Each structure stands twice: as structure tokens, then as C-alpha cells.
Coordinates of C-alpha atoms in Angstrom, one line a residue:
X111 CA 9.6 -30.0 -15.7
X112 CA 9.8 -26.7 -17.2
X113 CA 8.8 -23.4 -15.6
X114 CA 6.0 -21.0 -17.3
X115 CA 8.1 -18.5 -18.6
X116 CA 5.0 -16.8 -20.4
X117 CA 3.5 -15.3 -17.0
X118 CA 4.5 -11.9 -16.3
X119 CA 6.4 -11.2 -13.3
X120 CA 4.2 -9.2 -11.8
X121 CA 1.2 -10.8 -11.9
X122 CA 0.7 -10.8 -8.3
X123 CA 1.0 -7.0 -8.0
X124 CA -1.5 -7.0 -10.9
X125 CA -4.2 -8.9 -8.9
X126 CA -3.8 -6.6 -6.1
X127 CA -4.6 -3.6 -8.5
X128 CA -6.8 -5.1 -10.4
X129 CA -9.1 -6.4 -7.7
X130 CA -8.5 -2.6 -5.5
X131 CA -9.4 -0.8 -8.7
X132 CA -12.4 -3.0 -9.8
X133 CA -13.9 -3.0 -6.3
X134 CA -13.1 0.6 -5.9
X135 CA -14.8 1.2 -9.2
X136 CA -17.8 -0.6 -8.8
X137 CA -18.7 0.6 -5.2
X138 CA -18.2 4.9 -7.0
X139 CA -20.4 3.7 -10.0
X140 CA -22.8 2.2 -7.8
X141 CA -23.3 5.4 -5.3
X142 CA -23.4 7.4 -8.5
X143 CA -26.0 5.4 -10.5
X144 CA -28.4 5.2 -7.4
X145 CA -28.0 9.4 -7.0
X146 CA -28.6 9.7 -10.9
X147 CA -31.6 7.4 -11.0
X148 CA -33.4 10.2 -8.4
X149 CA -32.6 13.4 -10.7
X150 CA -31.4 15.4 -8.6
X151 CA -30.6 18.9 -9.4
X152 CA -26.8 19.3 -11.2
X153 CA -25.5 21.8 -8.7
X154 CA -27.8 21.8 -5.9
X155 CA -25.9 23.2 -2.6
X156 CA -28.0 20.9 -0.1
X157 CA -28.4 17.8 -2.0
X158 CA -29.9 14.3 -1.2
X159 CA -28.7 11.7 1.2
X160 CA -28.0 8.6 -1.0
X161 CA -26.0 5.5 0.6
X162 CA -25.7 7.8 3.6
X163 CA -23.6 10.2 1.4
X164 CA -25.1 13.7 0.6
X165 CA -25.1 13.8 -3.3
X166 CA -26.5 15.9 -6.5
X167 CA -26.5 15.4 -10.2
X168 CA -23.0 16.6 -10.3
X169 CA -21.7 14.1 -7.5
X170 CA -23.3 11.8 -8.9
X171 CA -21.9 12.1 -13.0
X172 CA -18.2 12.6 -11.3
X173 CA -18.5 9.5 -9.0
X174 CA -19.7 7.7 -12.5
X175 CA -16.8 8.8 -14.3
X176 CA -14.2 8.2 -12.2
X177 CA -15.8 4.9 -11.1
X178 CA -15.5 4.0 -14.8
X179 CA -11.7 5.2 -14.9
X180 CA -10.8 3.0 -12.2
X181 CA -12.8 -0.2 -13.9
X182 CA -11.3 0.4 -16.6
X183 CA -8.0 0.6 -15.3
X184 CA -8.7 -2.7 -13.5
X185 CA -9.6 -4.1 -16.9
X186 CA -5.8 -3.0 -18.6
X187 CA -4.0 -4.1 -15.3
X188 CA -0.7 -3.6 -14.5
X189 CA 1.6 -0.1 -13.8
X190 CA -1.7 1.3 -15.4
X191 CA -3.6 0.6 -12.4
X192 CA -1.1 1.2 -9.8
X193 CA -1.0 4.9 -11.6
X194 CA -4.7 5.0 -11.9
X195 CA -5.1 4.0 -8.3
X196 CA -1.8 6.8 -6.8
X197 CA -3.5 9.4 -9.2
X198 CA -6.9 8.8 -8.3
X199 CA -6.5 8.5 -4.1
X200 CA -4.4 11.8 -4.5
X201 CA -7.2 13.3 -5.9
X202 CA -9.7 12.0 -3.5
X203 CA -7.8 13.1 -0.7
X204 CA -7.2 16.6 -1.9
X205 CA -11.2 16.9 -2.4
X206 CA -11.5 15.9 0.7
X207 CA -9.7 18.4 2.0
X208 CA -10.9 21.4 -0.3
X209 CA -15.0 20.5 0.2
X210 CA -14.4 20.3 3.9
X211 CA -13.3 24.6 3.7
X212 CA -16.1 25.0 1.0
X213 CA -18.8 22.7 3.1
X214 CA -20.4 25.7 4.6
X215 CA -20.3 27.8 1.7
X216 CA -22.1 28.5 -1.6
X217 CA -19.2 27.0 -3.7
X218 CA -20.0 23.5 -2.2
X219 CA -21.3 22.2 -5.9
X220 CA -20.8 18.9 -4.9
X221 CA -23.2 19.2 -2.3
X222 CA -20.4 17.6 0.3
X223 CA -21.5 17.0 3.9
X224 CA -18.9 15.2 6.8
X225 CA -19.3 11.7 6.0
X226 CA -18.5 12.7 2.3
X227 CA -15.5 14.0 3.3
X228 CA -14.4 11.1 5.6
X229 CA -15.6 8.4 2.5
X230 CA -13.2 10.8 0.8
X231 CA -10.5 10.5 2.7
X232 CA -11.0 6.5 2.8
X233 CA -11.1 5.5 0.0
X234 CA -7.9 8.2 -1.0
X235 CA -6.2 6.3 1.1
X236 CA -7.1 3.1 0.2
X237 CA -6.3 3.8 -3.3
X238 CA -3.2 5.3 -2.5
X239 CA -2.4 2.3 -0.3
X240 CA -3.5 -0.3 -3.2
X241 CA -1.6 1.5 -5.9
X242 CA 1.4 2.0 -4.2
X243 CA 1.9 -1.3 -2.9
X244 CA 4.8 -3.2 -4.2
X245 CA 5.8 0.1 -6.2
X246 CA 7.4 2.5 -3.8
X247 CA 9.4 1.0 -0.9
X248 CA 13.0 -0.2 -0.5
X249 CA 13.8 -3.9 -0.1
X250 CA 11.8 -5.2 -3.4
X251 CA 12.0 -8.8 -4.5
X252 CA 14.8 -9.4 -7.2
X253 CA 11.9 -10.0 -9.2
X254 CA 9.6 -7.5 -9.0
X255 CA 9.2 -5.4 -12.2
X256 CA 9.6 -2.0 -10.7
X257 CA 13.0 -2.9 -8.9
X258 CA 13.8 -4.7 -12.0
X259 CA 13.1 -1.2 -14.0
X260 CA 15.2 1.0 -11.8
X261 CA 18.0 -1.4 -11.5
X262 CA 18.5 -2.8 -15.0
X263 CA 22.0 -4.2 -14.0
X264 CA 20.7 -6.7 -12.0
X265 CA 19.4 -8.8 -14.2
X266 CA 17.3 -11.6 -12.8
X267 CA 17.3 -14.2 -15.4
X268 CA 20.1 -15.7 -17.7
X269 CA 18.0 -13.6 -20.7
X270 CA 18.1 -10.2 -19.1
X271 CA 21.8 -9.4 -19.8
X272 CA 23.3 -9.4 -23.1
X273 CA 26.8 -9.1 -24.3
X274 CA 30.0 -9.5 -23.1
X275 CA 29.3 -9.5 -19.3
X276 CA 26.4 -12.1 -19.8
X277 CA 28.3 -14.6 -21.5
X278 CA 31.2 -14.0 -18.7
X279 CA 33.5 -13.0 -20.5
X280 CA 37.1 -12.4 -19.6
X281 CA 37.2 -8.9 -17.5
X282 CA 33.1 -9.2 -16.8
X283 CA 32.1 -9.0 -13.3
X284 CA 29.3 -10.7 -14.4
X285 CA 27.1 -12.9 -11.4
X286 CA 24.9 -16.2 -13.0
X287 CA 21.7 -15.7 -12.5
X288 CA 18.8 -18.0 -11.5
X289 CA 18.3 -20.3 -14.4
X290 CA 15.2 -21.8 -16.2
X291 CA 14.4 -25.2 -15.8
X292 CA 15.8 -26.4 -19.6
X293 CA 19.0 -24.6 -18.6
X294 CA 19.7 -26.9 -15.8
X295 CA 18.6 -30.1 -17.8
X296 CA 21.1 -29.5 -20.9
X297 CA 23.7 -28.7 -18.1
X298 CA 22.7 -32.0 -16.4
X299 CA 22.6 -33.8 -19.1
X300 CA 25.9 -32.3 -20.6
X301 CA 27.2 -33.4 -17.9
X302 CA 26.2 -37.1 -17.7
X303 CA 28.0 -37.8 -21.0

């Protein structure tokens, strides 16, 4: 029996930003397309409750676009999304912040209201949460791809190393790594006779 070798090896990290992203995405797109099918006015100060969230036209073509960055980043996958996602819930949660000290003023051109700053600070966090998960924390698998990046030394398959210290050579301090499947057959069978 042979293992897949042609999956990556962080295709479960990549469903987990895929799916946060997509969903993510399609909930933003959604509240914008529903505030832009009303025609509202671009910068209107009050604005119109939509999906219980206070919005105008330029709510509306921002929630769009960045719904449409995160969809697509669900669509490429991978430390693209996880970047996406970090960059995106940063973002989210410093607009939070800034619209809640310009709520009361006339510079609120997002028409922002309290629940838009708490959806704000939601889904920033569940961004950031979803985009930094398996990324930035100590203790990572041998196998994830980020550990894998930082610690190139520890090589997690018999292909990862080359040269000298690979091959265990005399004078390499070099530890065997896990082998694939066909590895451990032609050492089996090598050994039979």
C-alpha cells in the first residue's frame, strides 16, 4: 500500500481557510448586495437598516469588495487565505474601533450605528481567529507547512534533506525520518533475500 504523496501537507489548514473565508465572503456580499439593491445614497450619514445593520451605498460597495477578496481568497486557498483572513480581521477590528469615535459625527460615511460596530468586531475576530489558526502558535505538528518553513532542518520526510547529512554520511548528525510506504517495502524486501 502506498501513501498519497501528491496531497499537500496542509490541506487540512486549507479547508479551515477556505471554508472561514468563503462563508465569511458570502455572508459580506450578501449584506452588501441587499443594501445596493435599495439605492441608497453613497455617503448618507443616517443610512438604512438592512439585515439589522445600518448601511448606505458606500457600506454597501465596500462590504461587496471585500466580500469578493475574501471569496476569492477561499477560491486560491492556502497561506493566501490565512493572509487574506489576518489582514482582513485586522482591518475589521480597527474600523470598528475608528467608526465607533466617528458614530456621532459628520465623518461617519459609512453610516455606522452599534450593532455595525459589534458585527465589526465579530467577524475581525473570527477572521483573525480562522486565519491564524495553525499559523502562529508554538507546539506545531512536524508536519505542518509553517513549522516546516521556519525550521527547514527538520526535515520531515526522507526527500526534504539533501546532501551529505541525508544520506548519513560519516560526521552527519543526521536523524531518519518517517519514510514512505515504497521505502519500507524495498527495505523489506531487501531484506528477505
Amino acid at each position: 500500500m502506498d501513501l498519497d504523496t501528491t496531497r499537500r501537507a496542509d490541506r487540512r489548514l486549507d479547508r479551515v481557510y477556505r471554508i472561514g473565508a468563503g462563508f465569511t465572503g458570502l455572508v459580506l456580499v450578501g449584506f452588501g448586495s441587499a443594501g445596493m439593491m435599495i439605492r441608497l445614497p453613497l455617503f448618507d450619514t443616517r443610512g438604512e437598516v438592512v439585515a439589522g445593520l445600518s448601511t448606505n451605498g458606500a457600506l454597501s460597495f465596500l462590504s461587496i469588495a471585500i466580500g469578493s477578496l475574501l471569496v476569492g481568497a477561499a477560491i486560491l486557498g492556502g497561506k493566501f487565505a490565512s493572509t487574506v483572513c489576518v489582514t482582513v480581521g485586522g482591518a475589521f477590528l480597527v474600523s470598528g474601533l475608528v467608526n465607533l469615535i466617528l458614530m456621532s459625527t459628520d465623518f461617519n460615511v459609512l453610516a455606522f450605528s452599534v450593532p455595525n460596530v459589534i458585527f465589526s468586531y465579530v467577524v475581525g475576530l473570527v477572521l483573525l481567529t480562522i486565519g491564524m489558526y495553525g499559523r502562529f502558535t508554538g507546539n506545531l505538528p512536524s508536519d505542518n507547512p509553517f513549522r516546516r518553513y521556519r525550521h527547514p532542518e527538520e526535515g520531515t520526510d526522507a526527500g526534504t534533506d539533501t546532501g551529505a547529512h541525508a544520506a548519513g554520511a560519516p560526521g552527519g548528525n543526521a536523524v531518519p525520518g518517517p519514510r514512505s510506504a515504497r521505502e519500507r517495502e524495498d527495505t523489506s524486501e531487501e531484506s528477505r533475500g
